[in-house]
Amino acid sequence: MEAELRAIASPRRREILRLVWDRERSSGEIAGHFDVSWPAISQNLRVLEEAGLVQTRRHGQSRFYRANRSRLGPLRSVLTKMWEDDLDRLAALAEAEAKRSR
């Protein structure tokens, strides 16, 4: 789970995941959405691939990427649980503060 969390820590990698969520895209098409060098995009794609968050298919010289939704489901569950726990703690703190100020 650590590799997946590290992979989505980058806003650019999260944007790449959004691009490949609904359909497969070539590496060139993905790179065209960003104003950075090809090596920077390639590195981000490699991180996502190593974390198992994208699936890669080769066709000739081209590589195509698609979100690996089966790996993203468990990650979503972990993140949801973390948010819920944080919100529960925040609510408890707010209630305690409200009681103190009465």
Tab-separated table of N, CA and C in Angstrom:
chain	number	residue	atom	x	y	z
A	1	MET	N	0.822	-1.202	0.000
A	1	MET	CA	0.000	0.000	0.000
A	1	MET	C	0.864	1.263	0.000
A	2	GLU	N	2.078	1.147	0.553
A	2	GLU	CA	2.971	2.306	0.617
A	2	GLU	C	3.322	2.837	-0.778
A	3	ALA	N	3.610	1.938	-1.704
A	3	ALA	CA	3.967	2.361	-3.072
A	3	ALA	C	2.798	3.083	-3.738
A	4	GLU	N	1.583	2.594	-3.511
A	4	GLU	CA	0.407	3.226	-4.107
A	4	GLU	C	0.194	4.628	-3.545
A	5	LEU	N	0.344	4.760	-2.216
A	5	LEU	CA	0.173	6.075	-1.594
A	5	LEU	C	1.241	7.049	-2.085
A	6	ARG	N	2.472	6.575	-2.192
A	6	ARG	CA	3.547	7.417	-2.705
A	6	ARG	C	3.256	7.843	-4.147
A	7	ALA	N	2.725	6.921	-4.929
A	7	ALA	CA	2.450	7.210	-6.343
A	7	ALA	C	1.389	8.293	-6.506
A	8	ILE	N	0.364	8.279	-5.671
A	8	ILE	CA	-0.702	9.282	-5.821
A	8	ILE	C	-0.411	10.574	-5.065
A	9	ALA	N	0.744	10.644	-4.399
A	9	ALA	CA	1.103	11.870	-3.684
A	9	ALA	C	1.365	13.026	-4.650
A	10	SER	N	1.713	12.708	-5.874
A	10	SER	CA	2.030	13.731	-6.870
A	10	SER	C	0.770	14.189	-7.606
A	11	PRO	N	0.517	15.500	-7.641
A	11	PRO	CA	-0.640	15.995	-8.402
A	11	PRO	C	-0.581	15.600	-9.881
A	12	ARG	N	0.611	15.586	-10.454
A	12	ARG	CA	0.735	15.213	-11.865
A	12	ARG	C	0.335	13.748	-12.074
A	13	ARG	N	0.753	12.872	-11.167
A	13	ARG	CA	0.381	11.460	-11.315
A	13	ARG	C	-1.117	11.259	-11.098
A	14	ARG	N	-1.708	12.031	-10.204
A	14	ARG	CA	-3.169	11.946	-10.036
A	14	ARG	C	-3.871	12.395	-11.310
A	15	GLU	N	-3.350	13.419	-11.957
A	15	GLU	CA	-3.940	13.883	-13.218
A	15	GLU	C	-3.774	12.824	-14.308
A	16	ILE	N	-2.633	12.171	-14.346
A	16	ILE	CA	-2.440	11.085	-15.312
A	16	ILE	C	-3.470	9.990	-15.063
A	17	LEU	N	-3.700	9.638	-13.814
A	17	LEU	CA	-4.719	8.622	-13.503
A	17	LEU	C	-6.090	9.056	-13.996
A	18	ARG	N	-6.419	10.336	-13.835
A	18	ARG	CA	-7.712	10.823	-14.340
A	18	ARG	C	-7.786	10.680	-15.861
A	19	LEU	N	-6.680	10.951	-16.532
A	19	LEU	CA	-6.661	10.854	-17.997
A	19	LEU	C	-6.891	9.428	-18.486
A	20	VAL	N	-6.377	8.461	-17.758
A	20	VAL	CA	-6.467	7.063	-18.216
A	20	VAL	C	-7.562	6.287	-17.491
A	21	TRP	N	-8.386	6.982	-16.729
A	21	TRP	CA	-9.427	6.311	-15.950
A	21	TRP	C	-10.463	5.626	-16.838
A	22	ASP	N	-10.973	6.331	-17.823
A	22	ASP	CA	-12.069	5.807	-18.643
A	22	ASP	C	-11.637	5.161	-19.947
A	23	ARG	N	-10.422	5.457	-20.375
A	23	ARG	CA	-9.989	4.850	-21.634
A	23	ARG	C	-8.472	4.795	-21.699
A	24	GLU	N	-8.014	3.895	-22.503
A	24	GLU	CA	-6.588	3.719	-22.728
A	24	GLU	C	-6.048	4.902	-23.533
A	25	ARG	N	-4.863	5.361	-23.177
A	25	ARG	CA	-4.228	6.465	-23.902
A	25	ARG	C	-2.759	6.134	-24.143
A	26	SER	N	-2.255	6.616	-25.255
A	26	SER	CA	-0.835	6.413	-25.552
A	26	SER	C	-0.001	7.340	-24.671
A	27	SER	N	1.260	6.981	-24.515
A	27	SER	CA	2.148	7.826	-23.722
A	27	SER	C	2.267	9.217	-24.348
A	28	GLY	N	2.280	9.292	-25.665
A	28	GLY	CA	2.337	10.589	-26.340
A	28	GLY	C	1.104	11.433	-26.087
A	29	GLU	N	-0.052	10.797	-26.088
A	29	GLU	CA	-1.299	11.519	-25.810
A	29	GLU	C	-1.299	12.036	-24.377
A	30	ILE	N	-0.823	11.216	-23.456
A	30	ILE	CA	-0.736	11.643	-22.055
A	30	ILE	C	0.219	12.826	-21.939
A	31	ALA	N	1.385	12.707	-22.562
A	31	ALA	CA	2.390	13.776	-22.492
A	31	ALA	C	1.855	15.085	-23.059
A	32	GLY	N	0.990	15.012	-24.065
A	32	GLY	CA	0.429	16.204	-24.676
A	32	GLY	C	-0.435	17.036	-23.748
A	33	HIS	N	-0.849	16.473	-22.631
A	33	HIS	CA	-1.679	17.192	-21.664
A	33	HIS	C	-0.853	18.011	-20.670
A	34	PHE	N	0.464	17.882	-20.732
A	34	PHE	CA	1.319	18.526	-19.737
A	34	PHE	C	2.383	19.381	-20.412
A	35	ASP	N	2.777	20.414	-19.728
A	35	ASP	CA	3.821	21.307	-20.224
A	35	ASP	C	5.139	20.985	-19.514
A	36	VAL	N	5.544	19.727	-19.607
A	36	VAL	CA	6.808	19.276	-19.020
A	36	VAL	C	7.507	18.378	-20.035
A	37	SER	N	8.738	18.039	-19.746
A	37	SER	CA	9.521	17.229	-20.678
A	37	SER	C	8.994	15.796	-20.753
A	38	TRP	N	9.289	15.139	-21.873
A	38	TRP	CA	8.912	13.737	-22.040
A	38	TRP	C	9.526	12.862	-20.942
A	39	PRO	N	10.826	13.055	-20.565
A	39	PRO	CA	11.376	12.228	-19.487
A	39	PRO	C	10.611	12.376	-18.167
A	40	ALA	N	10.107	13.572	-17.887
A	40	ALA	CA	9.331	13.771	-16.655
A	40	ALA	C	8.040	12.961	-16.700
A	41	ILE	N	7.358	12.965	-17.836
A	41	ILE	CA	6.130	12.177	-17.978
A	41	ILE	C	6.448	10.694	-17.904
A	42	SER	N	7.513	10.291	-18.568
A	42	SER	CA	7.921	8.888	-18.563
A	42	SER	C	8.193	8.401	-17.142
A	43	GLN	N	8.868	9.227	-16.349
A	43	GLN	CA	9.160	8.864	-14.957
A	43	GLN	C	7.867	8.720	-14.162
A	44	ASN	N	6.928	9.629	-14.349
A	44	ASN	CA	5.652	9.541	-13.639
A	44	ASN	C	4.874	8.293	-14.041
A	45	LEU	N	4.887	7.970	-15.317
A	45	LEU	CA	4.213	6.755	-15.781
A	45	LEU	C	4.871	5.515	-15.188
A	46	ARG	N	6.194	5.537	-15.080
A	46	ARG	CA	6.911	4.402	-14.503
A	46	ARG	C	6.534	4.206	-13.027
A	47	VAL	N	6.446	5.299	-12.284
A	47	VAL	CA	6.061	5.213	-10.867
A	47	VAL	C	4.661	4.611	-10.741
A	48	LEU	N	3.730	5.077	-11.560
A	48	LEU	CA	2.366	4.540	-11.528
A	48	LEU	C	2.344	3.066	-11.909
A	49	GLU	N	3.144	2.704	-12.896
A	49	GLU	CA	3.199	1.306	-13.338
A	49	GLU	C	3.802	0.418	-12.251
A	50	GLU	N	4.894	0.860	-11.632
A	50	GLU	CA	5.537	0.073	-10.576
A	50	GLU	C	4.633	-0.090	-9.362
A	51	ALA	N	3.779	0.895	-9.107
A	51	ALA	CA	2.823	0.801	-8.000
A	51	ALA	C	1.614	-0.048	-8.374
A	52	GLY	N	1.520	-0.431	-9.635
A	52	GLY	CA	0.400	-1.250	-10.088
A	52	GLY	C	-0.873	-0.472	-10.344
A	53	LEU	N	-0.772	0.852	-10.430
A	53	LEU	CA	-1.968	1.677	-10.592
A	53	LEU	C	-2.371	1.878	-12.046
A	54	VAL	N	-1.460	1.575	-12.970
A	54	VAL	CA	-1.803	1.595	-14.392
A	54	VAL	C	-1.363	0.282	-15.026
A	55	GLN	N	-2.105	-0.109	-16.031
A	55	GLN	CA	-1.745	-1.268	-16.842
A	55	GLN	C	-1.168	-0.738	-18.142
A	56	THR	N	-0.167	-1.429	-18.645
A	56	THR	CA	0.525	-0.987	-19.848
A	56	THR	C	0.419	-2.045	-20.933
A	57	ARG	N	0.206	-1.572	-22.152
A	57	ARG	CA	0.154	-2.461	-23.312
A	57	ARG	C	1.056	-1.869	-24.385
A	58	ARG	N	1.854	-2.727	-24.980
A	58	ARG	CA	2.722	-2.302	-26.086
A	58	ARG	C	2.068	-2.657	-27.411
A	59	HIS	N	2.197	-1.746	-28.355
A	59	HIS	CA	1.752	-2.008	-29.724
A	59	HIS	C	2.807	-1.388	-30.629
A	60	GLY	N	3.658	-2.226	-31.190
A	60	GLY	CA	4.778	-1.709	-31.969
A	60	GLY	C	5.709	-0.923	-31.065
A	61	GLN	N	6.000	0.298	-31.449
A	61	GLN	CA	6.871	1.171	-30.658
A	61	GLN	C	6.102	1.944	-29.586
A	62	SER	N	4.790	1.882	-29.626
A	62	SER	CA	3.965	2.683	-28.715
A	62	SER	C	3.609	1.911	-27.453
A	63	ARG	N	3.413	2.681	-26.389
A	63	ARG	CA	2.919	2.119	-25.126
A	63	ARG	C	1.594	2.801	-24.812
A	64	PHE	N	0.651	2.006	-24.365
A	64	PHE	CA	-0.675	2.508	-24.016
A	64	PHE	C	-0.935	2.220	-22.544
A	65	TYR	N	-1.592	3.163	-21.885
A	65	TYR	CA	-1.823	3.078	-20.444
A	65	TYR	C	-3.311	3.164	-20.144
A	66	ARG	N	-3.706	2.426	-19.113
A	66	ARG	CA	-5.080	2.439	-18.622
A	66	ARG	C	-5.015	2.278	-17.104
A	67	ALA	N	-5.929	2.946	-16.392
A	67	ALA	CA	-5.980	2.809	-14.934
A	67	ALA	C	-6.289	1.365	-14.563
A	68	ASN	N	-5.591	0.871	-13.563
A	68	ASN	CA	-5.838	-0.467	-13.039
A	68	ASN	C	-6.824	-0.332	-11.881
A	69	ARG	N	-8.077	-0.310	-12.201
A	69	ARG	CA	-9.120	-0.049	-11.205
A	69	ARG	C	-9.149	-1.083	-10.086
A	70	SER	N	-8.754	-2.306	-10.377
A	70	SER	CA	-8.785	-3.332	-9.328
A	70	SER	C	-7.784	-3.015	-8.219
A	71	ARG	N	-6.696	-2.326	-8.531
A	71	ARG	CA	-5.725	-1.926	-7.508
A	71	ARG	C	-6.135	-0.630	-6.827
A	72	LEU	N	-6.944	0.165	-7.500
A	72	LEU	CA	-7.348	1.443	-6.931
A	72	LEU	C	-8.479	1.299	-5.919
A	73	GLY	N	-9.272	0.240	-6.014
A	73	GLY	CA	-10.370	0.026	-5.065
A	73	GLY	C	-9.892	-0.072	-3.628
A	74	PRO	N	-8.928	-0.955	-3.327
A	74	PRO	CA	-8.421	-1.041	-1.955
A	74	PRO	C	-7.783	0.266	-1.482
A	75	LEU	N	-7.112	0.959	-2.377
A	75	LEU	CA	-6.513	2.242	-2.024
A	75	LEU	C	-7.595	3.245	-1.641
A	76	ARG	N	-8.664	3.255	-2.394
A	76	ARG	CA	-9.784	4.147	-2.083
A	76	ARG	C	-10.361	3.830	-0.704
A	77	SER	N	-10.482	2.547	-0.382
A	77	SER	CA	-11.005	2.145	0.925
A	77	SER	C	-10.124	2.663	2.056
A	78	VAL	N	-8.813	2.543	1.894
A	78	VAL	CA	-7.883	3.027	2.916
A	78	VAL	C	-8.009	4.535	3.081
A	79	LEU	N	-8.035	5.262	1.972
A	79	LEU	CA	-8.141	6.719	2.042
A	79	LEU	C	-9.468	7.164	2.649
A	80	THR	N	-10.545	6.478	2.298
A	80	THR	CA	-11.853	6.807	2.865
A	80	THR	C	-11.840	6.608	4.372
A	81	LYS	N	-11.256	5.495	4.820
A	81	LYS	CA	-11.178	5.209	6.257
A	81	LYS	C	-10.355	6.282	6.964
A	82	MET	N	-9.252	6.691	6.350
A	82	MET	CA	-8.423	7.735	6.959
A	82	MET	C	-9.206	9.035	7.101
A	83	TRP	N	-9.940	9.426	6.044
A	83	TRP	CA	-10.742	10.644	6.102
A	83	TRP	C	-11.821	10.544	7.171
A	84	GLU	N	-12.500	9.392	7.221
A	84	GLU	CA	-13.556	9.211	8.216
A	84	GLU	C	-12.993	9.312	9.621
A	85	ASP	N	-11.845	8.687	9.866
A	85	ASP	CA	-11.218	8.764	11.184
A	85	ASP	C	-10.856	10.201	11.532
A	86	ASP	N	-10.285	10.930	10.566
A	86	ASP	CA	-9.932	12.331	10.806
A	86	ASP	C	-11.175	13.172	11.088
A	87	LEU	N	-12.239	12.947	10.335
A	87	LEU	CA	-13.477	13.701	10.554
A	87	LEU	C	-14.094	13.368	11.905
A	88	ASP	N	-14.019	12.096	12.311
A	88	ASP	CA	-14.522	11.708	13.634
A	88	ASP	C	-13.740	12.420	14.736
A	89	ARG	N	-12.416	12.481	14.607
A	89	ARG	CA	-11.595	13.182	15.606
A	89	ARG	C	-11.919	14.670	15.623
A	90	LEU	N	-12.096	15.249	14.459
A	90	LEU	CA	-12.431	16.668	14.372
A	90	LEU	C	-13.783	16.946	15.025
A	91	ALA	N	-14.752	16.083	14.780
A	91	ALA	CA	-16.074	16.248	15.397
A	91	ALA	C	-15.971	16.143	16.914
A	92	ALA	N	-15.188	15.190	17.406
A	92	ALA	CA	-15.020	15.030	18.854
A	92	ALA	C	-14.360	16.268	19.459
A	93	LEU	N	-13.365	16.811	18.785
A	93	LEU	CA	-12.718	18.031	19.270
A	93	LEU	C	-13.684	19.208	19.274
A	94	ALA	N	-14.493	19.335	18.235
A	94	ALA	CA	-15.469	20.425	18.160
A	94	ALA	C	-16.506	20.298	19.270
A	95	GLU	N	-16.958	19.082	19.535
A	95	GLU	CA	-17.931	18.865	20.614
A	95	GLU	C	-17.320	19.194	21.966
A	96	ALA	N	-16.077	18.785	22.187
A	96	ALA	CA	-15.405	19.081	23.453
A	96	ALA	C	-15.229	20.585	23.622
A	97	GLU	N	-14.863	21.274	22.562
A	97	GLU	CA	-14.696	22.729	22.617
A	97	GLU	C	-16.034	23.416	22.886
A	98	ALA	N	-17.105	22.921	22.265
A	98	ALA	CA	-18.437	23.501	22.484
A	98	ALA	C	-18.863	23.334	23.939
A	99	LYS	N	-18.576	22.192	24.537
A	99	LYS	CA	-18.925	21.955	25.950
A	99	LYS	C	-18.129	22.876	26.868
A	100	ARG	N	-16.860	23.098	26.550
A	100	ARG	CA	-16.014	23.972	27.372
A	100	ARG	C	-16.476	25.424	27.311
A	101	SER	N	-16.983	25.853	26.189
A	101	SER	CA	-17.351	27.261	26.035
A	101	SER	C	-18.776	27.560	26.479
A	102	ARG	N	-19.472	26.572	26.996
A	102	ARG	CA	-20.846	26.826	27.486
A	102	ARG	C	-20.852	27.465	28.830
